[in-house]
XYZ file of C-alpha atoms in Angstrom:
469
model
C 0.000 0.000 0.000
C 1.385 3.022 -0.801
C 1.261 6.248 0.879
C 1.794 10.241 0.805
C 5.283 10.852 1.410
C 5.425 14.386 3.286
C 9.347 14.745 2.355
C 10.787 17.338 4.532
C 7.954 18.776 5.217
C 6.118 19.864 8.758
C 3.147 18.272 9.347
C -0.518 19.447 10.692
C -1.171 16.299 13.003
C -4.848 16.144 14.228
C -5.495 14.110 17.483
C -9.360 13.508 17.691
C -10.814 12.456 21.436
C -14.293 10.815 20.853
C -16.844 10.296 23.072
C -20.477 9.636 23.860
C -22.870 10.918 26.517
C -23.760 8.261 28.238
C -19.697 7.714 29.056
C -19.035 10.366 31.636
C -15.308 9.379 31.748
C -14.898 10.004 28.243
C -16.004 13.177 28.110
C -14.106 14.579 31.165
C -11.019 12.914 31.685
C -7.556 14.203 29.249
C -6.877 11.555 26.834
C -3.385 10.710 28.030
C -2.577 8.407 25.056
C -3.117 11.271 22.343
C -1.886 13.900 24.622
C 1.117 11.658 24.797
C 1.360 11.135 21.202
C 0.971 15.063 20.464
C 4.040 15.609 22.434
C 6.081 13.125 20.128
C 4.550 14.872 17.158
C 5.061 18.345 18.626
C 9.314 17.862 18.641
C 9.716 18.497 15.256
C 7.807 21.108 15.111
C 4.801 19.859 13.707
C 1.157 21.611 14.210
C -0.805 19.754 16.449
C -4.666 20.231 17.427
C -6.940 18.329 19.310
C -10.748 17.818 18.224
C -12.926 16.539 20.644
C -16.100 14.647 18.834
C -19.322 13.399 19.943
C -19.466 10.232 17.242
C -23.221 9.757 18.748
C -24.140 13.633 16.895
C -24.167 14.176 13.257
C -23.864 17.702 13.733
C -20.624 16.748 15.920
C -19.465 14.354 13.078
C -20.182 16.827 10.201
C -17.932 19.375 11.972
C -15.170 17.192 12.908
C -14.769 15.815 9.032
C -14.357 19.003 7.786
C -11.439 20.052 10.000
C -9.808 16.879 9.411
C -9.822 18.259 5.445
C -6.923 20.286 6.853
C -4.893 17.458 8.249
C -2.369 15.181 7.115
C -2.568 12.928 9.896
C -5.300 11.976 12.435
C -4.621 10.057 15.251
C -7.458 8.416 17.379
C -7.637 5.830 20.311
C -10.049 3.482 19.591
C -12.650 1.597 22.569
C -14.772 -1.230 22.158
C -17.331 0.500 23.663
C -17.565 2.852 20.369
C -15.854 1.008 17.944
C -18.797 1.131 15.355
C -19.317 4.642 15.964
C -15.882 5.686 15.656
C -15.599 3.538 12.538
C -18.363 5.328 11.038
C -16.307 8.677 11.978
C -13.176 7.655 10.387
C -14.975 6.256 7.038
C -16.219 9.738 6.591
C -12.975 11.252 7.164
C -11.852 9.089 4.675
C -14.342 9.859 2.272
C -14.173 13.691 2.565
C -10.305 13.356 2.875
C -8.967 10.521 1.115
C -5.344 11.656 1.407
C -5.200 12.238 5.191
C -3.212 9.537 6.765
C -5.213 7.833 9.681
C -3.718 6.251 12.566
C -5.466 4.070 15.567
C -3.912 3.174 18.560
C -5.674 2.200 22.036
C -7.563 -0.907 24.005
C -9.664 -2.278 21.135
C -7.144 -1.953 18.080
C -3.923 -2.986 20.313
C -5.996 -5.952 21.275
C -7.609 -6.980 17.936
C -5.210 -5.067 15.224
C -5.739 -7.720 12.576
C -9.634 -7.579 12.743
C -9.906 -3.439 13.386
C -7.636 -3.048 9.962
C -10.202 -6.297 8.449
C -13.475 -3.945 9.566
C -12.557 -0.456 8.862
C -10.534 0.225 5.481
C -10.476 3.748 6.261
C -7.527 2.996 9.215
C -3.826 3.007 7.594
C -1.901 2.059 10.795
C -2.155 0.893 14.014
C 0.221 1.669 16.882
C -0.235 -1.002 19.379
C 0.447 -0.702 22.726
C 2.380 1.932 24.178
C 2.431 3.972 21.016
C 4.955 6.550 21.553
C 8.071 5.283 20.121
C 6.253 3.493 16.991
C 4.714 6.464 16.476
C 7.638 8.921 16.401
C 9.273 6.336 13.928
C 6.121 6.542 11.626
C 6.114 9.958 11.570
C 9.622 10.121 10.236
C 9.456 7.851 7.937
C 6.705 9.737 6.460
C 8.368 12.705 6.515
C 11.955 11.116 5.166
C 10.669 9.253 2.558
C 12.504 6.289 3.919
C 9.913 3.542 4.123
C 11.203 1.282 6.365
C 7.951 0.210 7.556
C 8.845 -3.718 8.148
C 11.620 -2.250 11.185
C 9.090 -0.195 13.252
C 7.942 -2.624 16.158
C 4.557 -2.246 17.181
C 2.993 -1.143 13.711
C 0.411 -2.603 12.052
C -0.416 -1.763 8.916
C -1.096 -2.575 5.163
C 1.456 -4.406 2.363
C 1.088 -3.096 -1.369
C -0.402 -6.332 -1.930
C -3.026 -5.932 0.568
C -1.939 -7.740 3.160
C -2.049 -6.928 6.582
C 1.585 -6.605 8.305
C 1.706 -7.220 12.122
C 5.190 -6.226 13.696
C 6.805 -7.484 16.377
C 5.644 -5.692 19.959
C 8.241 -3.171 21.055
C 9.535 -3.684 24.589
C 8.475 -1.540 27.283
C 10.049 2.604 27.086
C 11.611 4.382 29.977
C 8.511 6.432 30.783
C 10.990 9.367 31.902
C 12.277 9.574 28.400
C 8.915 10.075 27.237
C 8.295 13.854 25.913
C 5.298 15.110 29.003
C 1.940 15.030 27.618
C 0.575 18.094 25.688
C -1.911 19.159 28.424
C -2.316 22.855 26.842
C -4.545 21.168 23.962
C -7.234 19.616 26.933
C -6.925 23.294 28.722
C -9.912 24.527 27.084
C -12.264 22.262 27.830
C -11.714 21.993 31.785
C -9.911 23.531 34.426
C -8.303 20.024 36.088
C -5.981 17.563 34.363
C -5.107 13.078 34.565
C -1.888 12.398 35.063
C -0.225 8.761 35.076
C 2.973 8.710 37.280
C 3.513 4.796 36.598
C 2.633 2.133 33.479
C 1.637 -1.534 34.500
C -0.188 -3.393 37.079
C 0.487 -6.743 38.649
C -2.531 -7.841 39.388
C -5.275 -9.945 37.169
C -8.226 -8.647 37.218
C -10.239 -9.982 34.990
C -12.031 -7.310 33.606
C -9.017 -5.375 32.828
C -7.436 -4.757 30.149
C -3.917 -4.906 29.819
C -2.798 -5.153 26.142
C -1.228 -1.453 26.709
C 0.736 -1.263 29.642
C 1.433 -5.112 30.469
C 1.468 -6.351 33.702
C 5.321 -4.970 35.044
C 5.184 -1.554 36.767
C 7.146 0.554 35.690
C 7.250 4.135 37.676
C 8.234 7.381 36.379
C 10.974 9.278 38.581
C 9.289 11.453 41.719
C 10.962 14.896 39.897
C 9.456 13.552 36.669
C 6.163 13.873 37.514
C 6.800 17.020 39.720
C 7.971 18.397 36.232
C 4.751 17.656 34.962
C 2.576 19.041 38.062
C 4.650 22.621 38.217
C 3.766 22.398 34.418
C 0.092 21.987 35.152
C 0.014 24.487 37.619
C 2.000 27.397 37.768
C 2.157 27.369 33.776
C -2.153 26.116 32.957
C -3.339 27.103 36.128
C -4.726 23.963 37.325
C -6.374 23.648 40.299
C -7.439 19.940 40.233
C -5.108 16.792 39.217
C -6.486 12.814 39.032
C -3.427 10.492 39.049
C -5.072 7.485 36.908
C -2.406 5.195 38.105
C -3.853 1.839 38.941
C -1.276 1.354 41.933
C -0.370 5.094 42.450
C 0.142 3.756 46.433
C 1.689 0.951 45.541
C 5.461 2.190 46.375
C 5.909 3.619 50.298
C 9.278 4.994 49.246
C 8.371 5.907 45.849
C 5.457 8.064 47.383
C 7.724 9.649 50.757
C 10.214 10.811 47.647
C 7.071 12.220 45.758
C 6.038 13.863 48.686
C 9.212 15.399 49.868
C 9.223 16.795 46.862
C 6.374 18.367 46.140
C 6.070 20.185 49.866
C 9.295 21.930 48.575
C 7.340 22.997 45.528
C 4.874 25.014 46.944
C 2.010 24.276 44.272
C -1.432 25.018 45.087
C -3.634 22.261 43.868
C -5.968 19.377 45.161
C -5.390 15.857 44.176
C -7.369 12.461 44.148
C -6.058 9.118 42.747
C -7.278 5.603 42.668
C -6.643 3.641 45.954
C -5.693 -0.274 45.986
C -8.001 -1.611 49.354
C -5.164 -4.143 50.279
C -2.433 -1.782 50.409
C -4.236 1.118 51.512
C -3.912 1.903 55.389
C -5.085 4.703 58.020
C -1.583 6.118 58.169
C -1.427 6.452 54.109
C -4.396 8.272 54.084
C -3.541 10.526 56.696
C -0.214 11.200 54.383
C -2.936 11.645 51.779
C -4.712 14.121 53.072
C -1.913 16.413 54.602
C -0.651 16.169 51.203
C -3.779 18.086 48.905
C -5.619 14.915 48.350
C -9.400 15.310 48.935
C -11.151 12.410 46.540
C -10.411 8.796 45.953
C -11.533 5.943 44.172
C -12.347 2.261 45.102
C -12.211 -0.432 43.424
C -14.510 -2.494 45.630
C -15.737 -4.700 42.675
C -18.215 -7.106 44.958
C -19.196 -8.395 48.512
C -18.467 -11.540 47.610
C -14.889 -12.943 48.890
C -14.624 -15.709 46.216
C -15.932 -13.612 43.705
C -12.789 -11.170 44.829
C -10.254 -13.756 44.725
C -11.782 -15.379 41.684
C -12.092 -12.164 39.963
C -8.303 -11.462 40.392
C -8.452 -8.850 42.929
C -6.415 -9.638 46.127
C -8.935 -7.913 48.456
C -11.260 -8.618 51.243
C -14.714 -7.268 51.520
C -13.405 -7.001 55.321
C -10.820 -4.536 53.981
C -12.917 -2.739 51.928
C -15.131 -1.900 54.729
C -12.260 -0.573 56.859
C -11.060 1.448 53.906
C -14.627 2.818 53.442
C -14.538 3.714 56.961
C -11.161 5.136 56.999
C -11.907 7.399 53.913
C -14.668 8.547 55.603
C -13.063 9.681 59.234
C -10.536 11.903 57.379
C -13.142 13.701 54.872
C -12.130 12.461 52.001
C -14.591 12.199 48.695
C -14.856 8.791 47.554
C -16.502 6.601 44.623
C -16.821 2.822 44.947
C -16.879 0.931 41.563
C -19.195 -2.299 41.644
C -19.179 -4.711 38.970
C -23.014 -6.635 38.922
C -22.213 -9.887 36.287
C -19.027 -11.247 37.739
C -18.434 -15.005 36.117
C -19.193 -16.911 39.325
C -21.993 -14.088 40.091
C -25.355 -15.661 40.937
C -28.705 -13.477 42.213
C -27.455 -14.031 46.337
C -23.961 -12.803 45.731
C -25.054 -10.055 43.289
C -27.676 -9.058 46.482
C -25.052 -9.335 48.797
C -22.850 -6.733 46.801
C -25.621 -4.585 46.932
C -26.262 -4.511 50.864
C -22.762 -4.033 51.062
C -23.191 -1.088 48.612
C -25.788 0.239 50.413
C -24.615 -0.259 53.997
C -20.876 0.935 53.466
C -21.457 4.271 51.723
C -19.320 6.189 49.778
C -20.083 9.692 48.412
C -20.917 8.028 45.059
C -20.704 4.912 43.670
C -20.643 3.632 40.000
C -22.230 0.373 39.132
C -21.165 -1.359 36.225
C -22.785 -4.394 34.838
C -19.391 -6.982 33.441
C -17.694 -5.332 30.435
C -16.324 -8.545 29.066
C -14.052 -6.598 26.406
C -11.275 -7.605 24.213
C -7.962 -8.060 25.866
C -9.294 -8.896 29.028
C -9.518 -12.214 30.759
C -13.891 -11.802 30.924
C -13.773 -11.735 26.903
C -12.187 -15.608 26.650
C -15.444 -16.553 28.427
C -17.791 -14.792 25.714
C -19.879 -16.844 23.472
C -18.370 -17.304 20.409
C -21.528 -16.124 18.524
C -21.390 -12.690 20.509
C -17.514 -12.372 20.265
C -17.502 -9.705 17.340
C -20.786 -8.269 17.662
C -20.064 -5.050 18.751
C -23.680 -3.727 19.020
C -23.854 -5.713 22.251
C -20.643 -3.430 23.523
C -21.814 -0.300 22.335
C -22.329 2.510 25.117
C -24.229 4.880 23.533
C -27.349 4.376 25.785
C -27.166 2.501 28.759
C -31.252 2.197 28.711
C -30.956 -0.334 26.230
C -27.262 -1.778 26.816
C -27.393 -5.612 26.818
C -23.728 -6.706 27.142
C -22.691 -10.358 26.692
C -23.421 -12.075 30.629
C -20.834 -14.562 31.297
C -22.480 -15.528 34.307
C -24.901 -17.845 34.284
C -27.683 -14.682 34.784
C -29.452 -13.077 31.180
C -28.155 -9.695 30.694
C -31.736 -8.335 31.474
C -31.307 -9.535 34.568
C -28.083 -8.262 35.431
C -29.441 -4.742 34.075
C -32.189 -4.783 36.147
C -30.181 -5.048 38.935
C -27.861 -2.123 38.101
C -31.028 -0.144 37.709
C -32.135 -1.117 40.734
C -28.893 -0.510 42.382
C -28.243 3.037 41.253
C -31.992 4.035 42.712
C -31.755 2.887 45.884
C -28.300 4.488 46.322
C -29.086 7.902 45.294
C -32.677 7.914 45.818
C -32.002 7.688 49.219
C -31.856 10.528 52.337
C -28.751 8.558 53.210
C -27.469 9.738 49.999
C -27.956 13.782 50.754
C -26.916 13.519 54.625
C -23.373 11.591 53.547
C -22.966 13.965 50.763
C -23.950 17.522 52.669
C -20.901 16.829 55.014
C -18.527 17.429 52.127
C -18.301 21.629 51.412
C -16.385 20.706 47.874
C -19.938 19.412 46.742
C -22.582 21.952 45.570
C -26.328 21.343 47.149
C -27.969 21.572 43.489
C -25.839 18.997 41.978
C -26.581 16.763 45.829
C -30.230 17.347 44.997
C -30.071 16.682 41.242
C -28.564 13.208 41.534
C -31.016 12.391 44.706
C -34.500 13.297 42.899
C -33.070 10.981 39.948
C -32.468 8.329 41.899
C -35.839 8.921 43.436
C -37.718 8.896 40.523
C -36.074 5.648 39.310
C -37.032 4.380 42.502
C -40.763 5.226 41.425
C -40.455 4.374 38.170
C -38.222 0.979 38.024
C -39.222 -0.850 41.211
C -42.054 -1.951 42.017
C -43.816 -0.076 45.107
C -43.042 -2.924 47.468
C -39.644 -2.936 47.401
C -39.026 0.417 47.514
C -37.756 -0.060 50.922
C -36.207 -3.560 50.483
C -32.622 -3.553 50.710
């Protein structure tokens, strides 16, 4: 396959962040990956702009398309989730700009590259993986004329003959060598920034995915990262940083290093980060909290011990109580994640995660019903029929999302639940008096999320159990 050789020349490098409604986290979080990939692009002086595109709204769609007729190359990170949607997106870029080189990178592509470049001829390459390296190498041998495509690990991408050419993986990069993300081109859109101070995670969960950042942590230095807050801060004016790091914790003398350091910097800015239960301890959250952090996240997944251990999470719903508890004593925000479709769930252990939901409050909790996606362990156990039907994975509106159930529940079932979980805990007064203790939290948006969880109450449940927990 042959392709537009930019020789010597700069290059206007579009970065497009998609995302649909009904995924908060898509639309609020920085995407790290492009941001990272904007920085590569950015060192040789290349112009780089990030869209950010609603694949769910024509109008959205229309508008991004026609920017793209500017570009030479778009990058995108592509999710199961909103795979079709985004492969509707990119056909139309495609159409309107059939020279513009398009690259994919991300979860679904670096787990399925042979099938992504098989259902959407619009994509050129995929970067699997981290894509920082493969993608700096791509962009020069555009630019050079070289064509050395065969020797740039990681790359997938077509043969004149048609063929699709998977390289080798590329082994894991020094994360400090890494050019810091290009927050400035999220700036606009909100006033706090993610930040990733580590790649990896040992653990197995099985819902996870881990075809981008394998399974060996790898940390980035403490004065790395306090390079990239005093960037954040005294240069973008941040006020708010989320570290996304599954085990930011993890390390006691990686974080007394990190923290040395940053009471020397004197930045003004609140923190939260995701907290591993069976690491996490009173005296670590006291360190927390005497350190800017005010929110965390827990991964509490189920009530359910075996479902824990089974799951691949090393926890115990003992510990996650205590942690709960813990959070709550030194003010911290919090959001519990519950998963409702675990492979050895059945209706008595999905109840039980639900009393424990409801009993052991955080400030919010999210519950998700089993995203078996690609690249995780949860997809192997997918029926084979369902395996590359992406209309059961789409998340475009969770009123009618049916994903596969690999328990032995119907996903109706499992949905029901979730429905019925997410009323009781926010159409509850429990909900407003845990939530008015918190000053960070404004009483509209308190209200807001209790009258909708009251009205699904009325609406989804029958009267009877209104009070049943």
């Amino acid at each position: 396959m042959k392709y537009q050789i930019f020789t010597g020349e700069k290059l206007n490098v579009l970065f497009i962040q998609t995302y649909t409604k009904a995924e908060v986290f898509s639309i609020t979080h920085a995407p790290l990956g492009l941001l990272y990939l904007a920085s590569i692009a950015r060192q040789n002086n290349n112009t780089i702009t990030l869209l950010r595109c609603d694949v769910t709204s024509k109008s959205s769609i229309e508008e991004t398309t026609e920017k793209v007729k500017e570009a030479d190359i778009c990058a995108i990170t592509t999710y199961t989730s909103q795979i079709l949607l985004q492969y509707n997106l990119l056909n139309k870029i495609k159409h309107k700009s059939p020279t513009c080189i398009i690259v994919a990178g991300g979860p679904h592509a670096s787990s399925l590259p042979k099938k992504t470049m098989e259902e959407c001829n619009a994509i050129d390459f995929i970067v699997c993986g981290e894509g920082e390296q493969a993608f700096n190498e791509l962009l020069y041998n555009l630019q050079s004329g070289i064509n050395k495509l065969e020797k740039i690990k990681s790359l997938v991408y077509r043969k004149n003959d048609g063929e699709i050419a998977i390289n080798p993986i590329s082994p894991p990069s020094d994360i400090d060598d890494i050019p810091l993300p290009a927050h400035e081109l999220f700036k606009p859109y909100y006033t706090y920034a993610s930040v990733i101070t580590s790649r990896g995670c040992y653990l197995n969960c099985e819902f996870c995915y881990k075809e981008i950042f394998g399974q060996k942590v790898r940390r980035r230095s403490p004065q790395n990262v306090i390079k990239e807050l005093k960037l954040l801060v005294s240069e973008l004016n941040i006020i708010s940083i989320m570290f996304l790091d599954d085990l930011f914790q993890s390390d006691d003398m990686w974080l007394n290093e990190f923290f040395s350091l940053l009471k020397n910097e004197n930045l003004n800015f609140n923190w939260g980060c995701t907290i591993d239960i069976s690491t996490f301890s009173e005296e670590k959250c006291k360190i927390f909290t005497e350190n800017g952090c005010i929110e965390v996240y827990i991964g509490v997944e189920s009530a359910d011990e075996d479902i824990i251990k089974k799951a691949g999470k090393i926890h115990t719903p003992k510990q996650a109580k205590d942690v709960i508890k813990t959070t709550k004593e030194y003010g911290l925000l919090s959001r519990s994640f519950y998963i409702i479709g675990h492979r050895h769930d059945n209706e008595n252990t999905i109840r039980q995660t639900i009393n424990f939901a409801l009993l052991n409050r955080t400030t919010f909790s999210t519950f998700y019903t089993m995203m078996p996606f690609p690249g995780s362990k949860a997809y192997e156990h997918v029926e084979s029929q369902d395996k590359y039907n992406w209309r059961l994975f789409q998340l475009t509106d969770r009123r009618n999302l049916l994903l596969p159930s690999i328990c032995q529940l119907h996903s109706r079932i499992l949905k029901k639940y979730q429905e019925e979980t997410i009323a009781k805990f926010y159409g509850n007064i429990d909900f407003i008096m845990e939530s008015l203790s918190y000053k960070t939290l404004s009483i509209k948006y308190i209200l807001t999320m209790f009258f909708y969880g009251l009205m699904a109450r009325l609406f989804r449940i029958r009267f009877k159990k209104i009070y049943d927990f």
